[in-house]
mmCIF file of C-alpha atoms in Angstrom:
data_model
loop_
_atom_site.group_PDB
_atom_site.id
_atom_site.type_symbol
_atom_site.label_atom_id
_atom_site.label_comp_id
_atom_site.label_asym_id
_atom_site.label_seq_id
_atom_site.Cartn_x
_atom_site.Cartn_y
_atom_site.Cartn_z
ATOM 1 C CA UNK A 1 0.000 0.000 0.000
ATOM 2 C CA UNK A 2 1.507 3.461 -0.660
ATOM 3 C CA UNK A 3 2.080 5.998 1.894
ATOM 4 C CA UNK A 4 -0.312 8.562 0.220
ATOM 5 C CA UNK A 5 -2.999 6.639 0.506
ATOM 6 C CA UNK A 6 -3.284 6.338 4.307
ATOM 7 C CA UNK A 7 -4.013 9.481 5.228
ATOM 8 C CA UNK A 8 -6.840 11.696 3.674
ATOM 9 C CA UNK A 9 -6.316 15.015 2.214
ATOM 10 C CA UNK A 10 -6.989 18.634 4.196
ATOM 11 C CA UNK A 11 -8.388 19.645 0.558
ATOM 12 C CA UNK A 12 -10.380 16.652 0.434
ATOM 13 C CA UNK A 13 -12.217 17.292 4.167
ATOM 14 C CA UNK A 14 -12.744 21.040 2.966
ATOM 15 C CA UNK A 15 -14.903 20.014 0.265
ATOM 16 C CA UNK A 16 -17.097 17.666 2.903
ATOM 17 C CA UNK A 17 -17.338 19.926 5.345
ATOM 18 C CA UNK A 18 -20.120 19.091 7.468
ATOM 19 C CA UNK A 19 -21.812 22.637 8.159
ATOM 20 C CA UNK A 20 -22.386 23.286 4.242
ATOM 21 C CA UNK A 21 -25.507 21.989 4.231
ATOM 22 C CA UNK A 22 -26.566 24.014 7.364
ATOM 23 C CA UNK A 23 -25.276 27.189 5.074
ATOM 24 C CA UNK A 24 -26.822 25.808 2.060
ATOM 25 C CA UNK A 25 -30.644 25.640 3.954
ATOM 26 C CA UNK A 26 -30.055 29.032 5.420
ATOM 27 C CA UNK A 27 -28.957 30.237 1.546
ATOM 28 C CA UNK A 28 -31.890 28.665 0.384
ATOM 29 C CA UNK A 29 -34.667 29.917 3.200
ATOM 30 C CA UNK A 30 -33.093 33.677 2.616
ATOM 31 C CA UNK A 31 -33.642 33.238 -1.483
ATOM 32 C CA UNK A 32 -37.334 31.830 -0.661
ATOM 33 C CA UNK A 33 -38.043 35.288 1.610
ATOM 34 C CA UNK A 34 -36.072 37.591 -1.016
ATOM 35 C CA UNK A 35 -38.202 35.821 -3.640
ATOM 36 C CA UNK A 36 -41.749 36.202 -2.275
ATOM 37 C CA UNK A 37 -40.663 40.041 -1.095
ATOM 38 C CA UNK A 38 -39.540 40.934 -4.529
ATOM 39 C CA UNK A 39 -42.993 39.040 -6.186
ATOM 40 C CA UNK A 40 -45.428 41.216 -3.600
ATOM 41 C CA UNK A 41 -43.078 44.440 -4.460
ATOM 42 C CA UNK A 42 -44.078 43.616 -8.251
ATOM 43 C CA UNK A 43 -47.363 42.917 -7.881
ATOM 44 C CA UNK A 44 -47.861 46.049 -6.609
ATOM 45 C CA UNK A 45 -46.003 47.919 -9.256
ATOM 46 C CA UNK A 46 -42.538 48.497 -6.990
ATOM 47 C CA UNK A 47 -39.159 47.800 -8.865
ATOM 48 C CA UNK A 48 -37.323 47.829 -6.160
ATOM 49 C CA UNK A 49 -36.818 46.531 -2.608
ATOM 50 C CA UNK A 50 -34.241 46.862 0.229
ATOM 51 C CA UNK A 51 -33.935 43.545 2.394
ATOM 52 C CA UNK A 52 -32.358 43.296 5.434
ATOM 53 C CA UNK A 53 -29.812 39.928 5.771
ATOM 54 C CA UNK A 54 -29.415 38.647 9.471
ATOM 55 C CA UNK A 55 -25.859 39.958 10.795
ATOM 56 C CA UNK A 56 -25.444 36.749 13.416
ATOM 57 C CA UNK A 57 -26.168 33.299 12.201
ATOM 58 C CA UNK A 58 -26.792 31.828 15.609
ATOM 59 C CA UNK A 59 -28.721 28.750 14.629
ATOM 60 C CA UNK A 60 -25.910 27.569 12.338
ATOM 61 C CA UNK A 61 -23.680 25.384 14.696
ATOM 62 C CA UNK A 62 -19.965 25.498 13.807
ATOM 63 C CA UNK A 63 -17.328 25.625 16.423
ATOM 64 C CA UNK A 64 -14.554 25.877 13.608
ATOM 65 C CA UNK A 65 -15.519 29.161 11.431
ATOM 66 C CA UNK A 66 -16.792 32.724 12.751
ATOM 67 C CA UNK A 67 -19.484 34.624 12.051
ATOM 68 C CA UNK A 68 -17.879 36.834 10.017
ATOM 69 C CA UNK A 69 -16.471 33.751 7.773
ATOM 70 C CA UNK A 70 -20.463 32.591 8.017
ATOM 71 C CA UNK A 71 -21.669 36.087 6.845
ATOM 72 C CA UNK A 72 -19.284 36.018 4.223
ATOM 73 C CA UNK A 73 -20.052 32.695 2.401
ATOM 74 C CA UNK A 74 -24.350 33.262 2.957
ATOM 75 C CA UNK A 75 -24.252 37.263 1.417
ATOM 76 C CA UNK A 76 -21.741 36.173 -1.161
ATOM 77 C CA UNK A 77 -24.172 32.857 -2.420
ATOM 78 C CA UNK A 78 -27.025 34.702 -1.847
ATOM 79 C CA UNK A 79 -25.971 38.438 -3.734
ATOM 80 C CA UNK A 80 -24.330 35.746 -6.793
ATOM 81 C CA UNK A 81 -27.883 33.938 -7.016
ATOM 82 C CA UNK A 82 -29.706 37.603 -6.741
ATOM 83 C CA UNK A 83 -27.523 38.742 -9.482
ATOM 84 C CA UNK A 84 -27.745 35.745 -11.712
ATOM 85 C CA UNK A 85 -31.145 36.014 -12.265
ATOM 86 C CA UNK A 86 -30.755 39.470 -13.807
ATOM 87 C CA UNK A 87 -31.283 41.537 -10.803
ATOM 88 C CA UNK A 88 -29.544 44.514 -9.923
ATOM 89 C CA UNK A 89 -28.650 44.074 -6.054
ATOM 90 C CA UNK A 90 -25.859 46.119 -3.956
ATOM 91 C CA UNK A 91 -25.345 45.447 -0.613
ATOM 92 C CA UNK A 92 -24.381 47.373 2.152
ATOM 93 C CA UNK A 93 -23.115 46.143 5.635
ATOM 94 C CA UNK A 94 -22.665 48.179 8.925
ATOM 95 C CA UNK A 95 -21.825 46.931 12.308
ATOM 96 C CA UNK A 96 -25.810 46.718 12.878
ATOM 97 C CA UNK A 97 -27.202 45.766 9.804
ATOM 98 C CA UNK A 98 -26.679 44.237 6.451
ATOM 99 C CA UNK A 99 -29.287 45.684 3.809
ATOM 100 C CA UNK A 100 -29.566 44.157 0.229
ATOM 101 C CA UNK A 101 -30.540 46.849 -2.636
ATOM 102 C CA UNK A 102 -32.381 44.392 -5.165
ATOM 103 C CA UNK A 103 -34.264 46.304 -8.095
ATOM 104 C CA UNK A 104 -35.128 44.967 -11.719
ATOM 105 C CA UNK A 105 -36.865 47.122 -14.862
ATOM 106 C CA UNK A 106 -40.545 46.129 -16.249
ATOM 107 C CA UNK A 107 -40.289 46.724 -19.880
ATOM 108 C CA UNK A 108 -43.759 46.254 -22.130
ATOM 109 C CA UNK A 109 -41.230 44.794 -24.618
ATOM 110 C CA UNK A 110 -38.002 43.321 -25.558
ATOM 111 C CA UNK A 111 -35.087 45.156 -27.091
ATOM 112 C CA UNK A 112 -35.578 42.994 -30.326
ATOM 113 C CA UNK A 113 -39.576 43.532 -29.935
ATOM 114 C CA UNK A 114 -38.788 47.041 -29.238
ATOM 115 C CA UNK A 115 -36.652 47.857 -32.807
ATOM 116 C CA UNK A 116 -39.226 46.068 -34.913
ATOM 117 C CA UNK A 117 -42.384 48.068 -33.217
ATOM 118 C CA UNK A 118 -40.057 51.055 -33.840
ATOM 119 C CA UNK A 119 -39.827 50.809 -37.931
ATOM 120 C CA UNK A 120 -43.313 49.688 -37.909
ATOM 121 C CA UNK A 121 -44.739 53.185 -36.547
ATOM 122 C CA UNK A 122 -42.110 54.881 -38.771
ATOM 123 C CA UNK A 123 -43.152 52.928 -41.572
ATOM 124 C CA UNK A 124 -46.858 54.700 -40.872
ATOM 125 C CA UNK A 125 -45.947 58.201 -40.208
ATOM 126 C CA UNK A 126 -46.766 60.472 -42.837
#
């Protein structure tokens, strides 16, 4: 048996670390919330919504990383998924509060929609 195989690798126990799914769920409630929030705001004819992130992450249990490191992984997954889906989101973090900026455009048409209803009224002007 070779030496290298004996012992496991630190890389290979930081991708199984035990608390990401803890993270992940907590990721995953905070995109549910963000989601409904920004779905009312629309509904009601709002483009735009400020959304306050918890600054202490008590009920994730981790003796090993801080809450800053825990802060740091949830607002970076959750601003990436905000921003993925075409939002416009900017974040800004005191030592009391963390708010998320999150706004979007309603547009009656789309940019390809929006050149061909352009030449048709200019192809009926007089």
């Amino acid at each position: 048996m070779k030496k290298s195989s004996i012992l496991i690798s630190a890389d290979s126990l930081k991708r199984k670390n035990p608390v990401l799914p803890q993270l992940k769920k907590e990721i995953h409630s905070l995109l549910l919330d963000i989601n409904a929030k920004i779905e009312e705001a629309n509904k009601n004819g709002i483009v735009e919504i400020y959304y306050n992130l918890p600054i202490i992450f008590r009920n994730i249990e981790c003796s090993y990383l801080s809450n800053a490191d825990i802060q740091k992984y949830i607002y970076d997954n959750v601003m990436d998924e905000i921003n993925k889906k075409g939002f416009d989101a900017k974040i800004r973090t005191t030592k009391t509060e963390t708010i998320v900026k999150i706004s979007w455009r309603i547009d009656l048409y789309t940019p390809e929609e929006s050149i061909k209803i352009r030449q048709k009224l200019q192809d009926m002007t007089f």
